[in-house]
mmCIF file of C-alpha atoms in Angstrom:
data_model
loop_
_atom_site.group_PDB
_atom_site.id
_atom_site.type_symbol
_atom_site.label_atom_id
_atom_site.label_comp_id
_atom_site.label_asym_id
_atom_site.label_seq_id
_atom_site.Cartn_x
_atom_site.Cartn_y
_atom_site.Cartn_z
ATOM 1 C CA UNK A 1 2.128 0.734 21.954
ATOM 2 C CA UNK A 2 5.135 -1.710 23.312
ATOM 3 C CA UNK A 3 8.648 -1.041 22.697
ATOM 4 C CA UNK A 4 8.881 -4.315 21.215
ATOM 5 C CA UNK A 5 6.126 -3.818 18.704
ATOM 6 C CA UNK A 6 8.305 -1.367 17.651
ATOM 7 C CA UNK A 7 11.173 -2.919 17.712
ATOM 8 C CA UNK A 8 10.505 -5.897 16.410
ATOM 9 C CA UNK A 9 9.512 -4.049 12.872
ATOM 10 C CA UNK A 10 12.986 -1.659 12.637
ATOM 11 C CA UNK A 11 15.288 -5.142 12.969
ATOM 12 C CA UNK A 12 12.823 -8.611 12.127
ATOM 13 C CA UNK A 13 14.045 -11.827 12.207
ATOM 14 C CA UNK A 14 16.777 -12.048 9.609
ATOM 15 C CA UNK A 15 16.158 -14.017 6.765
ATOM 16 C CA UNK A 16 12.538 -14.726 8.503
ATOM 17 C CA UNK A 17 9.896 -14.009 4.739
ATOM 18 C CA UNK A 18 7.959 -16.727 4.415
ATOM 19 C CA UNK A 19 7.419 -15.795 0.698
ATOM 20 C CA UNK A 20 10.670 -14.759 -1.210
ATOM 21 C CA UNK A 21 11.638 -14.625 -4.811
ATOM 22 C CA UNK A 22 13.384 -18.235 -4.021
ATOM 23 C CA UNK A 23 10.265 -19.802 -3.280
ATOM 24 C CA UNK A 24 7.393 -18.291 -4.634
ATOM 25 C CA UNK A 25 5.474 -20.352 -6.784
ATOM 26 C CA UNK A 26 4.761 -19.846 -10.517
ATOM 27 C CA UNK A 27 2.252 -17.179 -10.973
ATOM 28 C CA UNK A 28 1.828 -17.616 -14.555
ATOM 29 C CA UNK A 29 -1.619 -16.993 -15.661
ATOM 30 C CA UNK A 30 -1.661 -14.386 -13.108
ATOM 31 C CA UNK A 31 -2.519 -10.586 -13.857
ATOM 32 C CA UNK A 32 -1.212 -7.810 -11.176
ATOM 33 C CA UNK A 33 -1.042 -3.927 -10.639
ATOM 34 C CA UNK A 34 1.837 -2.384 -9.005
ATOM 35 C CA UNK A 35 1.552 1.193 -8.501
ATOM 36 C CA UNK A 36 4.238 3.239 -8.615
ATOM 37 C CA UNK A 37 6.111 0.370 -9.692
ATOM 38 C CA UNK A 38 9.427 1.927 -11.869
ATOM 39 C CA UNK A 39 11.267 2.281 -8.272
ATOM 40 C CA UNK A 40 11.740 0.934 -4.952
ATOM 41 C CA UNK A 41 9.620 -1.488 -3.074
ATOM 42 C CA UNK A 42 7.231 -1.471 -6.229
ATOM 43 C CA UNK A 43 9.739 -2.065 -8.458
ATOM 44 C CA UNK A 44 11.096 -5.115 -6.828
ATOM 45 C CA UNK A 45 7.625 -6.620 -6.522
ATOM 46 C CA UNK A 46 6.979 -6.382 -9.893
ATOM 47 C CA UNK A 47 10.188 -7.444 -10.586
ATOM 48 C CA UNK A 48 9.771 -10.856 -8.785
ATOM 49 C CA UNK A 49 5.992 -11.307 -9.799
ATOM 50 C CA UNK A 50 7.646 -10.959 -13.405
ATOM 51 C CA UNK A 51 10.478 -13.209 -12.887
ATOM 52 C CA UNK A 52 7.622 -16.164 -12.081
ATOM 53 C CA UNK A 53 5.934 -15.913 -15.202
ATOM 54 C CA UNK A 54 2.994 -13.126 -14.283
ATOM 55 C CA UNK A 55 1.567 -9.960 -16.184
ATOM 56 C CA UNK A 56 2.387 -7.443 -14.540
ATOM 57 C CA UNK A 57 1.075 -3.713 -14.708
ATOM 58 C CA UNK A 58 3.469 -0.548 -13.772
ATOM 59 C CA UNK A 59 0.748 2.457 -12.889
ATOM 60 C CA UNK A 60 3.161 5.616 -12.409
ATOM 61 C CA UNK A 61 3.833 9.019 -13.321
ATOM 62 C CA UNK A 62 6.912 8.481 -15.718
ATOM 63 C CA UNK A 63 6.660 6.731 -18.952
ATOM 64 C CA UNK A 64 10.369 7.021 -18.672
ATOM 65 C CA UNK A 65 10.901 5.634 -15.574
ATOM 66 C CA UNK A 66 8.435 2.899 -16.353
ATOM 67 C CA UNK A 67 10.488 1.695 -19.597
ATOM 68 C CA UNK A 68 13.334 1.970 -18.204
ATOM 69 C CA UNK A 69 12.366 -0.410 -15.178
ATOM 70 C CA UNK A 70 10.616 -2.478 -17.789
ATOM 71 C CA UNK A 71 13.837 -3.367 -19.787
ATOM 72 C CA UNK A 72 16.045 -3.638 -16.493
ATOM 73 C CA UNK A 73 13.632 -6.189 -15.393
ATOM 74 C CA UNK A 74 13.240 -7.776 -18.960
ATOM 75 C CA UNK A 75 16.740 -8.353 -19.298
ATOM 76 C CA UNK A 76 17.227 -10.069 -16.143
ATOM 77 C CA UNK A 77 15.034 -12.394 -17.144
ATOM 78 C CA UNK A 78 15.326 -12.865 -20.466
ATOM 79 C CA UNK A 79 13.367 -16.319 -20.305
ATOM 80 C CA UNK A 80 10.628 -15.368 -18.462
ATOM 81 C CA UNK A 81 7.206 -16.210 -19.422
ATOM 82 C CA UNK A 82 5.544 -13.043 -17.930
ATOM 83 C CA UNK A 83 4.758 -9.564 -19.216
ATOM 84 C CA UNK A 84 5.272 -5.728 -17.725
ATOM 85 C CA UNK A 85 2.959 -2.785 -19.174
ATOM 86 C CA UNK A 86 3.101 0.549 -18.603
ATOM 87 C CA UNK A 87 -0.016 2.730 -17.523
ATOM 88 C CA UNK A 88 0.377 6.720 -16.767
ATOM 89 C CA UNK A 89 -1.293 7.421 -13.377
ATOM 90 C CA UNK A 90 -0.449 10.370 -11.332
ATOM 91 C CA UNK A 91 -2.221 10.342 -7.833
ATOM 92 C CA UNK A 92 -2.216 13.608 -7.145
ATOM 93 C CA UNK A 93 -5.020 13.765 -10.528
ATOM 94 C CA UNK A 94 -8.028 11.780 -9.379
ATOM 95 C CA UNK A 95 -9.518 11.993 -13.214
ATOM 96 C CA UNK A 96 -5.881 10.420 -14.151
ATOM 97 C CA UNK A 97 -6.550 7.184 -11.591
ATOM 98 C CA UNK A 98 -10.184 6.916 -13.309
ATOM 99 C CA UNK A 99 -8.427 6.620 -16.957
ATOM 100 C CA UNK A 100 -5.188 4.386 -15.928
ATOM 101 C CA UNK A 101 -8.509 2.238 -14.468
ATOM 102 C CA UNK A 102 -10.408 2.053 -17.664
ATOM 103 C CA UNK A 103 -7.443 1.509 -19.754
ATOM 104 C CA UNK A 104 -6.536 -1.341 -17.668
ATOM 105 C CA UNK A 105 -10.255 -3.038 -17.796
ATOM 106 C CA UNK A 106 -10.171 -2.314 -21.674
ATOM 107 C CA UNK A 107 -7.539 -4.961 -22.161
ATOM 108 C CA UNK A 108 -8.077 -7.289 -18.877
ATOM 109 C CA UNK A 109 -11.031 -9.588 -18.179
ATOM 110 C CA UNK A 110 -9.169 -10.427 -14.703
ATOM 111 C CA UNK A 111 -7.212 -8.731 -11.996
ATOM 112 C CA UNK A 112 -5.778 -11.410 -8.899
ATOM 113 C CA UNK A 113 -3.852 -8.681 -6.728
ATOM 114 C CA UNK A 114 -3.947 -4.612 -6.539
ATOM 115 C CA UNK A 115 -0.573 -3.683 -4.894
ATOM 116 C CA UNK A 116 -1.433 0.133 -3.831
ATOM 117 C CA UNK A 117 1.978 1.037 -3.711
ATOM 118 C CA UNK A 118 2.362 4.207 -4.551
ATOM 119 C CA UNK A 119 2.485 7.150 -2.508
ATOM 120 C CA UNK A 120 4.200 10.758 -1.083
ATOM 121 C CA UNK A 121 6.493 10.944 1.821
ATOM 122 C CA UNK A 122 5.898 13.681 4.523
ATOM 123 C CA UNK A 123 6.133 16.568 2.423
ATOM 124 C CA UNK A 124 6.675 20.767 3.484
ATOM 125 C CA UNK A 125 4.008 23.187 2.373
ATOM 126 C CA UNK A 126 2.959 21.023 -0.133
ATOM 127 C CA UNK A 127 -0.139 22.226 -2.421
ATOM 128 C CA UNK A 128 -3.139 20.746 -2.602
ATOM 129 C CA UNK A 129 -4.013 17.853 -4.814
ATOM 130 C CA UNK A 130 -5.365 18.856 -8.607
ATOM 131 C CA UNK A 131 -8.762 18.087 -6.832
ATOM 132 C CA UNK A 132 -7.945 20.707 -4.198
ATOM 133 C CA UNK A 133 -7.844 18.187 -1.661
ATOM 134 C CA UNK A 134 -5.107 17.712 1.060
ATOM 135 C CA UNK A 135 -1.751 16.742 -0.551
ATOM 136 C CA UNK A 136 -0.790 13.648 1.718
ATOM 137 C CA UNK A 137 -4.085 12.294 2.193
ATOM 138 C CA UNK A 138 -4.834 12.936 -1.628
ATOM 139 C CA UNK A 139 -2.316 11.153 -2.832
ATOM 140 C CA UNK A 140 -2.005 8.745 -0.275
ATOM 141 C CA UNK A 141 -5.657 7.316 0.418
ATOM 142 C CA UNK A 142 -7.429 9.261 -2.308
ATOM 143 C CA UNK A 143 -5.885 7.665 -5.200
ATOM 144 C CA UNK A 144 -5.485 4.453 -4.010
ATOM 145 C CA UNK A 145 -9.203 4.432 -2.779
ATOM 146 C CA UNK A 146 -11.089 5.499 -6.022
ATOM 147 C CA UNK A 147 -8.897 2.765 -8.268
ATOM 148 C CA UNK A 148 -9.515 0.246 -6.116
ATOM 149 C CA UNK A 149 -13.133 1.292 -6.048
ATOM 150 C CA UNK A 150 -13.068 1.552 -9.496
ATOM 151 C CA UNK A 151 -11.417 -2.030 -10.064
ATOM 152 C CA UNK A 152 -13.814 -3.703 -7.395
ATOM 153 C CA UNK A 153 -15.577 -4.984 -10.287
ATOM 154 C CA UNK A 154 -13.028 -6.980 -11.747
ATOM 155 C CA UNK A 155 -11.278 -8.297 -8.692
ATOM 156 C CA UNK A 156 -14.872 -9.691 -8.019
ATOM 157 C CA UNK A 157 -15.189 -11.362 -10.788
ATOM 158 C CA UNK A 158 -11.626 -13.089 -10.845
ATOM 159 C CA UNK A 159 -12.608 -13.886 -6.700
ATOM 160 C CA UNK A 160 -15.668 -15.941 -8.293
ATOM 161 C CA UNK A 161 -13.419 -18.026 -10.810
ATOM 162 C CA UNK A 162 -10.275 -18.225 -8.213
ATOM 163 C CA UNK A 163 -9.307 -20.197 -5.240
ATOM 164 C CA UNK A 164 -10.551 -18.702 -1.604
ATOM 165 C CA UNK A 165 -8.974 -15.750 -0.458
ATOM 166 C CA UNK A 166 -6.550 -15.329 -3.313
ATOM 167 C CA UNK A 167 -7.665 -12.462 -4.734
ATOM 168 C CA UNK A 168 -7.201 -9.598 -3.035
ATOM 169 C CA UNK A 169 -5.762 -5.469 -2.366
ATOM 170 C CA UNK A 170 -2.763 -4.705 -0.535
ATOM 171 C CA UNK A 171 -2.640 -1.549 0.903
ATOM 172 C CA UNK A 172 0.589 0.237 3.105
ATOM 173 C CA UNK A 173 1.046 1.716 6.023
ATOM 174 C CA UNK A 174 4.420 2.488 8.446
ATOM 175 C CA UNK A 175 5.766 1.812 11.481
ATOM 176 C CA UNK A 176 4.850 5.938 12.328
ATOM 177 C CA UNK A 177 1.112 4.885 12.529
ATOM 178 C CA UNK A 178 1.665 3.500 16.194
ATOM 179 C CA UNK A 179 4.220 5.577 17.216
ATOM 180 C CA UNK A 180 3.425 9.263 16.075
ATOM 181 C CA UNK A 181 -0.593 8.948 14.840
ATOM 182 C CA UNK A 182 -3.148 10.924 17.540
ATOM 183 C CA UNK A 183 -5.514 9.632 19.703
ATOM 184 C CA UNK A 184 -7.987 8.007 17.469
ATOM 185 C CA UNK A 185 -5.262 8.021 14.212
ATOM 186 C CA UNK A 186 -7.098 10.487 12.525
ATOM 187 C CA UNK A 187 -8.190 13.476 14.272
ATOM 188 C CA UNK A 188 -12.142 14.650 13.808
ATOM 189 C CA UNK A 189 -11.268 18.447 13.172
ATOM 190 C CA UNK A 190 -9.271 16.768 10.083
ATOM 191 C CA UNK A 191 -12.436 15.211 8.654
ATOM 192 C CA UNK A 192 -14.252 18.270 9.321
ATOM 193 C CA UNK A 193 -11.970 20.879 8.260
ATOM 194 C CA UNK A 194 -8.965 19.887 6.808
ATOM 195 C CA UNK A 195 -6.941 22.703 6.904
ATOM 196 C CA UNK A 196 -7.486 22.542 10.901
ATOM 197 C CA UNK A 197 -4.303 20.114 11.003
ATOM 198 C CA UNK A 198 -0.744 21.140 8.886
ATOM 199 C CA UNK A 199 2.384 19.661 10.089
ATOM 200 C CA UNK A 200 3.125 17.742 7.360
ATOM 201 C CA UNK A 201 4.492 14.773 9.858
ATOM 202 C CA UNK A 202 1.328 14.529 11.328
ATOM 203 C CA UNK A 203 -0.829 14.631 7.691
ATOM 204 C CA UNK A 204 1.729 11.644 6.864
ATOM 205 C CA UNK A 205 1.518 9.397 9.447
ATOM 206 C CA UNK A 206 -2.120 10.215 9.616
ATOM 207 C CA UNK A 207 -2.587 9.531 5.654
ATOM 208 C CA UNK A 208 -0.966 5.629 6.457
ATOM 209 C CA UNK A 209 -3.539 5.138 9.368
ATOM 210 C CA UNK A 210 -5.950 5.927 6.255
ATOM 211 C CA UNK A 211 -4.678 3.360 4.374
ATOM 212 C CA UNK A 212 -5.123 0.489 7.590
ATOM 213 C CA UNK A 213 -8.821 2.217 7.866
ATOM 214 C CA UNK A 214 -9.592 1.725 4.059
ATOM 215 C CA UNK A 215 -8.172 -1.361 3.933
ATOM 216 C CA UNK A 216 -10.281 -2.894 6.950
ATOM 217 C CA UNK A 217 -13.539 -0.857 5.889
ATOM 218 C CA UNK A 218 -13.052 -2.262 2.005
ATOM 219 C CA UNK A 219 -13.551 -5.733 3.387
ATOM 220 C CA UNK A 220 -16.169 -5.155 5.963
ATOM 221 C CA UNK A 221 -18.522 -3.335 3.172
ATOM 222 C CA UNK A 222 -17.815 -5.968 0.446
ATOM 223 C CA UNK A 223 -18.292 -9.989 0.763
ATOM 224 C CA UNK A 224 -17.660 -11.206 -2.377
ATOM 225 C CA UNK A 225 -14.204 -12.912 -1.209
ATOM 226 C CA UNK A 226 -11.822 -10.055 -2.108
ATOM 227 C CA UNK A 227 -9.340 -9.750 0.629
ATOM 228 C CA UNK A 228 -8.434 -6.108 1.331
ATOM 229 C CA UNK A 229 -5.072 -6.120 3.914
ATOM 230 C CA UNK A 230 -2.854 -3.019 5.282
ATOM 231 C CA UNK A 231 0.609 -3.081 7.036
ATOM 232 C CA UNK A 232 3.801 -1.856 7.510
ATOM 233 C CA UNK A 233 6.236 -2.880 4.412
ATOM 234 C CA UNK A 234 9.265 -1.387 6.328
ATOM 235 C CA UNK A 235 12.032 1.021 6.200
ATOM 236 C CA UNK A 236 14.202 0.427 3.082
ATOM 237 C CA UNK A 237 17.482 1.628 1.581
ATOM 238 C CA UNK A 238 17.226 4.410 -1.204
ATOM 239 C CA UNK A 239 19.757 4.969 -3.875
ATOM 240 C CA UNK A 240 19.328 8.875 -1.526
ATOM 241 C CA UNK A 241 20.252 7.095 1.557
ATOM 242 C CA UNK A 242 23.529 5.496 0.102
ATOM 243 C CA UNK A 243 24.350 8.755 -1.020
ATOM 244 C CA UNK A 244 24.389 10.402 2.664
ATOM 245 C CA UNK A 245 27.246 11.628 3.978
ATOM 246 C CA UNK A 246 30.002 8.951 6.365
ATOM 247 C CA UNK A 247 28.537 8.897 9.830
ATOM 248 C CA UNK A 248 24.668 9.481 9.601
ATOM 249 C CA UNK A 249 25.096 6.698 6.840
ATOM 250 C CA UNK A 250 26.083 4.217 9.211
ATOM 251 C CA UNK A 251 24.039 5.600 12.215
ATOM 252 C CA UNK A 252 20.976 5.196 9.917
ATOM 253 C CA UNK A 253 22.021 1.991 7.823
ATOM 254 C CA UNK A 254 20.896 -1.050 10.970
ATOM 255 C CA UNK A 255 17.170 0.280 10.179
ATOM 256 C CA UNK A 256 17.265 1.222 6.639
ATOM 257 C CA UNK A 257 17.435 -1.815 4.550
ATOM 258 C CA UNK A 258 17.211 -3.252 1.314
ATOM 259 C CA UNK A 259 13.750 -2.402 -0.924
ATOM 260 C CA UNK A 260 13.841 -6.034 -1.664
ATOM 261 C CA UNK A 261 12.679 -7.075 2.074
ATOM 262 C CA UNK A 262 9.413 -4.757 1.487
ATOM 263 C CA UNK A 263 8.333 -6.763 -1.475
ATOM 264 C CA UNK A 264 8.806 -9.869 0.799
ATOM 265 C CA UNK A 265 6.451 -8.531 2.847
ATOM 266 C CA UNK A 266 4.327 -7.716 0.314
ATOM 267 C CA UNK A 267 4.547 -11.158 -1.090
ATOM 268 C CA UNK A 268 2.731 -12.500 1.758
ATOM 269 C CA UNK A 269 0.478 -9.755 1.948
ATOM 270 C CA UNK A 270 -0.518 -10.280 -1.717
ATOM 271 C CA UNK A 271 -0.178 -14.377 -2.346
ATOM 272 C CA UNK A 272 0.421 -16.054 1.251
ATOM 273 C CA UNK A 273 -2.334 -18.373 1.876
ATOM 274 C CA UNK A 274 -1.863 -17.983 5.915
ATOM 275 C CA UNK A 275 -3.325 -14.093 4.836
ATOM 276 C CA UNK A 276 -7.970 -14.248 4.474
ATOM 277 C CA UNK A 277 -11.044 -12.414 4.398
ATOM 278 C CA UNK A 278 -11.840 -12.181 7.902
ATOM 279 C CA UNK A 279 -7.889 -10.694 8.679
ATOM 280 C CA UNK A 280 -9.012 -7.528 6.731
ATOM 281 C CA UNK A 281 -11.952 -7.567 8.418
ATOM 282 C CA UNK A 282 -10.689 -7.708 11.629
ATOM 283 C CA UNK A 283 -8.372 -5.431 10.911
ATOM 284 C CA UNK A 284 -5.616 -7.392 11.136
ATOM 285 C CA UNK A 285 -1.980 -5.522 10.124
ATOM 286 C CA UNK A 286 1.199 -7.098 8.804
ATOM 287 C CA UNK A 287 4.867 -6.220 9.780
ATOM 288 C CA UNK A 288 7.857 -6.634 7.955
ATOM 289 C CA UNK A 289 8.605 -9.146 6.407
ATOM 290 C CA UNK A 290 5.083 -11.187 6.566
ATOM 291 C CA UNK A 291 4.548 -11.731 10.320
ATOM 292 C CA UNK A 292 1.194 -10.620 12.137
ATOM 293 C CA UNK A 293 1.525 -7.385 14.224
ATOM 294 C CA UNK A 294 1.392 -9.012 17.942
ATOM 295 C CA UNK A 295 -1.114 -5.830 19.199
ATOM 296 C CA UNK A 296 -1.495 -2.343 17.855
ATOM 297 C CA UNK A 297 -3.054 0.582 20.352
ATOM 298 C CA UNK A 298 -6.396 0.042 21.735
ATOM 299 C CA UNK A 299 -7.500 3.430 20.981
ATOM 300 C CA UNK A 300 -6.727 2.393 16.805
ATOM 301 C CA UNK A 301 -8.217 -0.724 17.741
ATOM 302 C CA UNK A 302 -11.080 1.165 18.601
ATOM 303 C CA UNK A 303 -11.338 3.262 15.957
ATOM 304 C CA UNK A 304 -11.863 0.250 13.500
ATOM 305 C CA UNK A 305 -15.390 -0.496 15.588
ATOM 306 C CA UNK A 306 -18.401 1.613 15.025
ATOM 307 C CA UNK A 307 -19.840 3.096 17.592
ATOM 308 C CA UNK A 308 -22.588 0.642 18.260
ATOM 309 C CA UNK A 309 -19.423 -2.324 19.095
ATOM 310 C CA UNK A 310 -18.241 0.205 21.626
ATOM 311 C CA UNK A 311 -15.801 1.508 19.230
ATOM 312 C CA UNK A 312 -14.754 5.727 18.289
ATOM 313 C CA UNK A 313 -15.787 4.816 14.477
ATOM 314 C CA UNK A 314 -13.273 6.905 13.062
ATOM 315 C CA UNK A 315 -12.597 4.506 10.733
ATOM 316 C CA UNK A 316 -15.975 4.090 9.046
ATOM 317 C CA UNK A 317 -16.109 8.495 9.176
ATOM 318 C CA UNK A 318 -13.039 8.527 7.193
ATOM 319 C CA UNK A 319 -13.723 5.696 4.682
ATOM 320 C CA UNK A 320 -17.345 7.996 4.099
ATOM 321 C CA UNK A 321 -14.945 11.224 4.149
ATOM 322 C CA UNK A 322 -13.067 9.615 0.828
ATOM 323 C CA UNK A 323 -16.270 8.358 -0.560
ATOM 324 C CA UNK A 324 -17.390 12.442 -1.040
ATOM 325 C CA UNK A 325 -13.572 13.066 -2.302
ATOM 326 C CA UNK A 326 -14.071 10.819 -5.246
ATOM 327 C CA UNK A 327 -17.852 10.550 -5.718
ATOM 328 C CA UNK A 328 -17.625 12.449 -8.925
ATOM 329 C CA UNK A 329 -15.266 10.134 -10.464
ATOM 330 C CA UNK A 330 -17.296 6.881 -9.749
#
């Protein structure tokens, strides 16, 4: 890990997104999940896929919140050619992923982008998921593993009928996977026993590295021109971090910024063409707000490589760890 790795995500080149709402192309014809799109970074990417004519599809928790975004976004563009649907999901219910998934393929034949979005923040003696798995990793990897397993399908299909390398899964991570993730990113004892690791910290930042190692796994095991990418969105303003009090406002506020950057960098996760199969692959990561991470650890590196490339295959034991997690779901 360098310091300006680091750096270089907390304050990026200002105005530096190659893809913004100003220039992004019509996506009309286009179909696109958002999870956990009523709020924040997914709310402002499916607000700006909606704005350029797309159907987009809000999987969250909260009809209510879901509407609500719906008709803020509606009326700001009142002329817009697009669509926004609502579809209840709730990650910490596996059997609730596998229905929002079959409700979606009941009235899609084609999918062009699977923004992952959704997720937990590092969370104190949180339960377990319905499933009675690990809270941060359940709701973090789990959820987003068995609908994009369950949508594989259809994003192959729209890959066959699309242009190269536009069809693809975006999947996020944090800055915390380089500079707080073990040796490795994910520790063995977790995979074997997952009670053996509980600071909540660590089964966050450990959950995102899950997310990079899904993401790179996804497109090594499938080559039927789906891209699957990871990275690092960013650190965004909340409406909770406006509301904190005078001076650690302003200490915090140079690397908290607005959600709207993270859809930027989702934008060229998602639809620039500089982004292909063999990125995810290689395991490739993106920083805010689309640039290429310049080198993350060697031992992460490492762990994307099975064991026979001289790599710790942590990666490829983790990716099998969430295939028992969900099997029954399949």
């Amino acid at each position: 890990m360098s310091f300006s790795s680091i750096w270089t995500q907390f304050f990026p080149p200002s105005n530096g997104a190659p893809l913004t709402e100003a220039n992004l192309p019509s996506q009309s014809n286009k179909v696109f999940i958002v999870t956990g799109g009523s709020s924040g970074l997914g709310y402002e990417t499916a607000r700006i896929l909606y704005s350029k004519g797309a159907k987009v599809y809000i999987l969250t928790r909260s009809k209510q919140h879901a509407d609500d975004a719906i008709t803020r976004i509606k009326s700001i563009y009142p002329d817009s050619t697009g669509s926004l649907h609502f579809i209840f999901m709730d990650l910490n219910d596996l059997s609730t992923v596998k229905s929002a998934a079959e409700q979606f393929l009941a009235s899609k034949d084609r999918l062009d982008v699977l923004f992952n979005n959704a997720g937990t923040g590092a969370t104190k003696n949180a339960p377990p998921t319905v499933q009675g798995n690990e809270y941060h990793f359940g709701t973090n990897c789990l959820g987003a593993f068995l609908l994009t397993k369950l949508l594989t399908p259809i994003l192959v299909k729209t890959a066959k009928s699309s242009p190269v390398n536009s069809v693809r899964v975006v999947w996020p991570a944090s800055c915390l996977v380089e500079m707080m993730s073990p040796k490795g990113g994910i520790r063995t004892e977790f995979l074997q026993d997952s009670s053996k690791v509980t600071k909540e910290d660590e089964l966050y930042t450990t959950s995102k590295v899950g997310n990079w190692f899904l993401a790179s796994e996804f497109a090594r095991r499938q080559t039927e021109g789906v891209v699957s990418i990871a990275g690092n969105p960013g650190n965004y303003l909340t409406n909770i971090w406006r509301n904190v009090p005078g001076i650690v406002y302003w200490l915090l506020r140079p690397i908290l910024r607005d959600a709207v950057h993270g859809a930027e960098t989702y934008l060229f996760m998602g639809l620039h063409g500089d982004v292909k199969v063999e990125d995810g692959v290689a395991g490739r990561y993106v920083i805010p707000d689309g640039r290429w991470h310049p080198g993350q650890r060697e031992d992460l590196l490492l762990a994307l490589r099975g064991e026979e490339g001289g790599g710790s295959g942590i990666a490829r034991k983790f990716y099998g760890w969430c295939e028992e997690r969900v099997r029954e779901f399949l």
